[in-house]
Coordinates of C-alpha atoms in Angstrom, one line a residue:
M1 CA 5.8 -32.1 3.5
T2 CA 1.7 -31.5 3.8
S3 CA -0.9 -31.7 1.3
T4 CA -2.0 -29.2 -0.7
T5 CA -5.2 -28.7 1.1
D6 CA -3.3 -28.4 4.5
G7 CA -1.2 -26.0 3.1
A8 CA -3.9 -23.9 1.8
A9 CA -5.5 -23.8 5.1
G10 CA -2.2 -22.8 6.8
F11 CA -1.7 -20.1 4.2
L12 CA -5.1 -18.8 4.8
T13 CA -4.7 -18.9 8.8
A14 CA -1.6 -17.0 8.5
L15 CA -3.1 -14.3 6.2
R16 CA -5.8 -13.7 8.8
S17 CA -3.4 -13.5 11.6
P18 CA -0.9 -10.8 11.4
D19 CA 1.0 -12.4 14.6
A20 CA 2.0 -15.6 12.1
E21 CA 4.1 -13.3 9.8
P22 CA 6.9 -15.6 8.9
R23 CA 10.3 -14.2 9.5
S24 CA 13.6 -15.1 7.7
G25 CA 15.0 -18.6 8.9
S26 CA 12.1 -19.6 10.5
V27 CA 9.2 -21.9 9.4
S28 CA 6.0 -20.4 10.8
V29 CA 3.4 -20.8 8.0
S30 CA 2.7 -23.9 6.1
G31 CA 2.4 -22.9 2.4
P32 CA 4.4 -22.3 -0.6
A33 CA 7.9 -20.5 -0.5
S34 CA 7.6 -17.0 -1.0
P35 CA 9.8 -13.9 -0.9
V36 CA 10.3 -11.6 1.9
W37 CA 8.6 -8.7 0.4
L38 CA 5.6 -10.5 -0.8
W39 CA 4.2 -11.4 2.6
P40 CA 3.4 -8.0 3.9
V41 CA 1.7 -7.1 0.4
A42 CA -0.4 -10.3 0.4
T43 CA -1.6 -9.8 3.9
A44 CA -2.4 -6.1 3.3
L45 CA -4.3 -7.0 0.0
H46 CA -6.1 -9.7 1.8
D47 CA -7.1 -7.5 4.5
V48 CA -8.5 -4.6 2.7
L49 CA -10.7 -7.0 0.1
P50 CA -14.1 -7.2 1.2
A51 CA -14.9 -10.4 3.5
D52 CA -16.8 -12.3 1.1
V53 CA -14.1 -12.4 -1.6
R54 CA -10.8 -12.0 0.3
D55 CA -10.1 -15.8 0.8
G56 CA -11.2 -16.7 -2.8
W57 CA -8.3 -14.4 -3.8
A58 CA -5.8 -15.6 -1.2
L59 CA -6.5 -19.5 -2.5
R60 CA -5.8 -18.2 -6.1
L61 CA -2.5 -16.5 -4.7
Y62 CA -1.7 -19.7 -3.0
A63 CA -2.2 -21.8 -6.1
L64 CA 0.0 -19.3 -8.1
L65 CA 2.8 -19.3 -5.7
Q66 CA 2.8 -23.1 -5.8
E67 CA 3.1 -23.0 -9.4
R68 CA 5.9 -20.5 -9.4
Y69 CA 7.7 -21.3 -6.5
G70 CA 7.5 -25.0 -6.1
E71 CA 5.4 -27.9 -4.4
D72 CA 7.1 -27.8 -1.0
A73 CA 5.1 -26.7 2.2
V74 CA 8.3 -24.8 3.7
T75 CA 8.0 -21.1 3.7
D76 CA 11.6 -19.9 2.5
L77 CA 12.4 -16.7 2.5
S78 CA 15.5 -16.6 0.6
V79 CA 14.1 -17.5 -2.8
G80 CA 13.2 -14.8 -5.3
S81 CA 14.6 -12.5 -8.1
G82 CA 14.8 -9.0 -7.2
L83 CA 11.8 -6.7 -7.6
S84 CA 10.5 -7.1 -10.9
V85 CA 7.1 -8.0 -9.8
V86 CA 6.8 -5.0 -7.3
H87 CA 7.9 -2.8 -10.2
D88 CA 5.5 -4.3 -12.7
W89 CA 2.6 -4.2 -10.1
L90 CA 3.3 -0.7 -9.0
R91 CA 3.7 0.6 -13.1
H92 CA 0.6 -1.1 -14.3
T93 CA -1.9 -1.3 -11.3
V94 CA -0.7 1.1 -8.4
L95 CA 0.1 4.2 -10.3
P96 CA -2.5 4.3 -12.6
L97 CA -5.0 4.1 -9.5
V98 CA -3.6 6.7 -7.4
A99 CA -3.4 8.8 -10.6
E100 CA -7.3 8.8 -10.8
T101 CA -7.2 10.4 -7.2
V102 CA -5.8 13.6 -8.4
P103 CA -8.3 16.5 -9.0
G104 CA -8.2 18.0 -12.4
A105 CA -6.7 21.0 -11.4
E106 CA -3.7 19.6 -9.8
A107 CA -0.6 18.3 -11.4
V108 CA 1.4 15.4 -10.4
P109 CA 4.2 14.0 -12.3
F110 CA 3.7 10.2 -12.6
S111 CA 5.4 9.7 -16.0
S112 CA 9.1 9.8 -14.5
L113 CA 8.3 7.5 -12.0
A114 CA 6.4 5.3 -14.4
R115 CA 9.4 5.1 -16.6
L116 CA 11.5 4.2 -13.8
H117 CA 9.2 1.3 -12.8
T118 CA 9.1 0.2 -16.4
G119 CA 12.9 0.1 -16.8
A120 CA 13.4 -1.6 -13.3
A121 CA 10.9 -4.4 -14.5
A122 CA 12.9 -5.0 -17.5
G123 CA 16.2 -5.3 -15.3
G124 CA 17.3 -1.6 -16.0
P125 CA 18.9 -0.1 -12.9
A126 CA 18.6 3.6 -12.0
A127 CA 20.3 5.4 -9.4
P128 CA 19.0 6.4 -6.0
D129 CA 18.7 10.0 -7.0
A130 CA 16.5 9.3 -10.1
W131 CA 14.2 7.4 -7.8
R132 CA 14.1 9.8 -4.9
T133 CA 13.3 12.7 -7.4
A134 CA 10.6 10.7 -8.9
L135 CA 9.1 9.4 -5.9
H136 CA 8.8 12.5 -4.0
P137 CA 6.0 14.2 -5.5
V138 CA 3.8 11.0 -6.0
L139 CA 4.3 10.2 -2.6
L140 CA 3.6 13.7 -1.3
H141 CA 0.2 13.5 -3.3
L142 CA -0.7 10.0 -2.1
H143 CA -0.3 10.6 1.5
A144 CA -2.1 14.0 1.3
A145 CA -5.1 12.3 -0.3
A146 CA -4.9 9.5 2.3
Y147 CA -5.0 11.7 5.3
D148 CA -8.0 11.1 7.4
R149 CA -9.3 14.6 6.8
K150 CA -13.0 14.0 7.7
T151 CA -12.2 12.4 11.0
A152 CA -9.6 15.3 12.0
Y153 CA -12.1 17.8 10.9
A154 CA -14.8 16.6 13.1
E155 CA -12.6 16.1 16.1
G156 CA -10.9 19.7 15.6
H157 CA -14.4 21.4 15.0
A158 CA -15.9 19.6 18.0
G159 CA -12.6 20.2 20.5
A160 CA -12.5 24.1 19.2
R161 CA -16.4 24.5 19.5
D162 CA -16.6 23.1 22.9
Y163 CA -13.8 25.1 24.0
A164 CA -15.3 28.2 22.9
L165 CA -18.5 27.4 24.6
S166 CA -16.7 27.2 27.6
Q167 CA -15.3 30.5 27.3
G168 CA -19.1 31.9 27.2
R169 CA -19.3 32.2 23.6
P170 CA -22.8 32.0 22.2
P171 CA -23.5 28.5 20.2
A172 CA -23.5 30.1 16.8
E173 CA -20.2 32.0 17.4
A174 CA -18.7 28.8 18.8
D175 CA -19.7 26.7 16.0
A176 CA -18.2 29.0 13.5
Y177 CA -14.8 29.2 15.5
G178 CA -15.1 25.4 15.5
H179 CA -15.4 25.3 11.7
E180 CA -12.5 27.6 11.3
Y181 CA -10.0 26.1 13.5
A182 CA -10.9 22.7 12.0
E183 CA -10.1 23.8 8.5
L184 CA -7.0 25.3 9.3
S185 CA -5.4 22.3 11.5
C186 CA -6.8 20.1 9.1
T187 CA -4.8 21.9 6.2
A188 CA -1.7 22.3 8.2
N189 CA -1.8 18.7 9.5
A190 CA -2.3 16.9 6.3
R191 CA 0.4 18.8 4.5
A192 CA 2.8 17.8 7.5
Y193 CA 1.8 14.3 7.7
A194 CA 2.1 14.2 3.6
E195 CA 5.7 15.7 4.0
A196 CA 7.0 13.4 6.7
H197 CA 5.8 10.3 4.8
A198 CA 6.9 11.6 1.5
L199 CA 10.6 12.3 2.8
A200 CA 10.8 9.3 4.9
L201 CA 9.6 6.8 2.1
S202 CA 11.0 8.4 -1.0
D203 CA 14.6 8.2 0.6
A204 CA 14.1 4.3 1.8
L205 CA 12.1 3.1 -1.4
A206 CA 15.1 4.8 -3.6
L207 CA 17.6 3.0 -1.8
A208 CA 15.5 -0.3 -2.2
Y209 CA 14.9 0.1 -5.7
A210 CA 18.4 1.1 -6.7
A211 CA 19.9 -1.8 -4.9
D212 CA 17.0 -4.3 -6.2
D213 CA 17.1 -5.3 -2.6
R214 CA 14.0 -7.4 -1.5
G215 CA 14.7 -7.1 2.3
A216 CA 15.2 -3.3 2.0
Y217 CA 11.9 -3.0 0.2
A218 CA 10.1 -5.1 2.9
D219 CA 11.4 -2.8 5.9
T220 CA 9.6 0.3 3.8
F221 CA 6.3 -1.3 5.2
P222 CA 4.7 -1.9 1.9
G223 CA 1.4 -3.2 3.5
S224 CA 0.9 0.3 4.8
H225 CA 1.5 1.6 1.4
V226 CA -1.3 -0.8 0.2
R227 CA -3.7 0.6 2.9
A228 CA -2.8 4.4 1.8
V229 CA -3.6 3.7 -1.7
V230 CA -7.1 2.2 -0.9
R231 CA -7.8 5.3 1.7
A232 CA -7.0 7.9 -1.0
C233 CA -9.1 6.3 -3.3
E234 CA -12.0 5.8 -1.0
Q235 CA -11.6 9.5 0.1
A236 CA -11.4 10.9 -3.6
G237 CA -15.3 11.0 -3.6
P238 CA -17.7 8.7 -5.2
H239 CA -17.5 10.2 -8.6
A240 CA -13.7 9.8 -8.9
P241 CA -12.4 7.0 -11.0
A242 CA -10.7 5.6 -8.2
A243 CA -13.8 5.0 -6.2
G244 CA -14.5 1.6 -8.1
N245 CA -13.2 -1.0 -6.0
P246 CA -9.7 -0.1 -5.4
A247 CA -9.0 -3.1 -3.2
A248 CA -10.0 -5.5 -6.0
R249 CA -8.0 -3.6 -8.6
L250 CA -5.1 -3.7 -6.4
S251 CA -5.5 -7.6 -5.7
E252 CA -6.2 -8.4 -9.3
G253 CA -3.0 -6.6 -10.5
F254 CA -0.9 -7.8 -8.1
L255 CA -1.9 -11.6 -9.5
T256 CA -1.5 -10.3 -12.9
A257 CA 2.2 -9.1 -12.2
L258 CA 2.9 -12.4 -10.6
V259 CA 1.5 -14.3 -13.7
G260 CA 3.6 -12.3 -16.1
A261 CA 7.0 -12.7 -14.1
R262 CA 9.3 -15.8 -15.1
P263 CA 9.2 -18.6 -12.4
L264 CA 11.6 -17.8 -9.5
R265 CA 13.0 -21.2 -9.1
S266 CA 12.9 -24.5 -10.8
R267 CA 10.3 -26.9 -9.9

């Protein structure tokens, strides 16, 4: 048993070190008990927050976990009760944030997925097919918005322009060719990137949600989902509603979801 101060220090050290991620059946992190799905989400949120506020947020998370999981300082990945916290966080924080990245002329059906998360948070099951149908269009939009088009465009333009120059094209013509190639390749690559992620994740998440399986949810790389949401918001443009500090909104919403959840085991 360690002191609260020692436990908090170990918790911060683990969040700063991806290699310290706890594994089921091991005691690798000094801190309060936490379910297997929580660790990848917490480490991703800590990582995307600005450096001057991330540790303060982590200490608030640590205190909340102590309150809800108990005072012991041994990581025990077997505790917890389903994915109700995840569904509450997705419904009230993540989905509204992703919705703010949608251009005005584009229609993405968020309402069906929101209803499923609301029902699941309240303990209402849904079949995998219902989840899969609702998840796919939202994930398709998210990963298209998260695609690093700016970098891909610059690299595509430079490569095509240099190739055209090597073939003896004049600079202005080579530059125009580079832009044409970059636009076509970026559009195709962004679509392929989004479709691949949407197909894989909609199936994996549908099975995890339908079974209320924390381990299966952890296997869907929820930390990568956090980063995709932040990238999509950052690339939505400075005037998009989502541009207003998405990392802070995600992390604060996560704490709110935990506060609203029932304690996961007796003290």
